[in-house]
């Protein structure tokens, strides 16, 4: 019991120490600069906060055109789960032609990461494929000319 209390105390001290070390540069920035200059230095791109009713509380670089943040991945994943369901699997199709070319047609699988691709190529090799001349990615399932709000063009 005493050992657990000591470990908990050390953990709390470690958290407090790290918090102080992390916040120190921000405190000195705020002390040396005006409020607006401190925000410019701390918020590199932009920020916007509004009430539930849509009344602006805070905005910084609100008119600057930016690529949407990665936070949108959470909203996209939530919408996909609600729409497709928990048991839905994205498919990825593989084709070969007589010239030993490999064609890969993806359907948006967010779990298709490099480690999975490595496993797929190992499985292809085990099936007896020993030569691949070219690999072609078929992106015909996706619209290529997409523009995110706030920018003229995005990938």
Phi, psi and omega in degrees: 000316180296321179296319178297320178296319179295316178297319178296318178297316177297320179298314179297319178297317179299316178297314180298316179298314179296322178298317179295319180293323180288318185281339184304311179299324181291322179295319180292326176298313182295326181286325184276336187241163173292166180304312182294319180293323178296318178295317178303322182283325184277323180256103185292317186257275183200162179206149180210129179231133179223159176284172177301330181279354178094008179281130180295131174255316183207141171213146178220123184056040184297333181266359180284134179278124185224154171284137182303146182288162179296344179302335179295341177298327179294314179296320179295316179296320178297315179296320179296317178297317179295320184279313187268333182092163184288338184267003182285137175238133174283142179255151173231125185255143179237132179228152172230155176244180184290347179264018179062035174262141179253131178246131179241122178247111180268155179235029174087025182293112180289345180269001181278084182255173186303324179296321178292319179298321177299316178297321179297315180293328174296319178294321178297318179297320179294336178282358176103001178282117183248350182219132173230118180283310182222152174242124180245131177261119180269108180254021184296341179288343185246145175287130183268334182265076180252143175229124178282148178304134178097351176226157183280333182202140174223163180276000000 
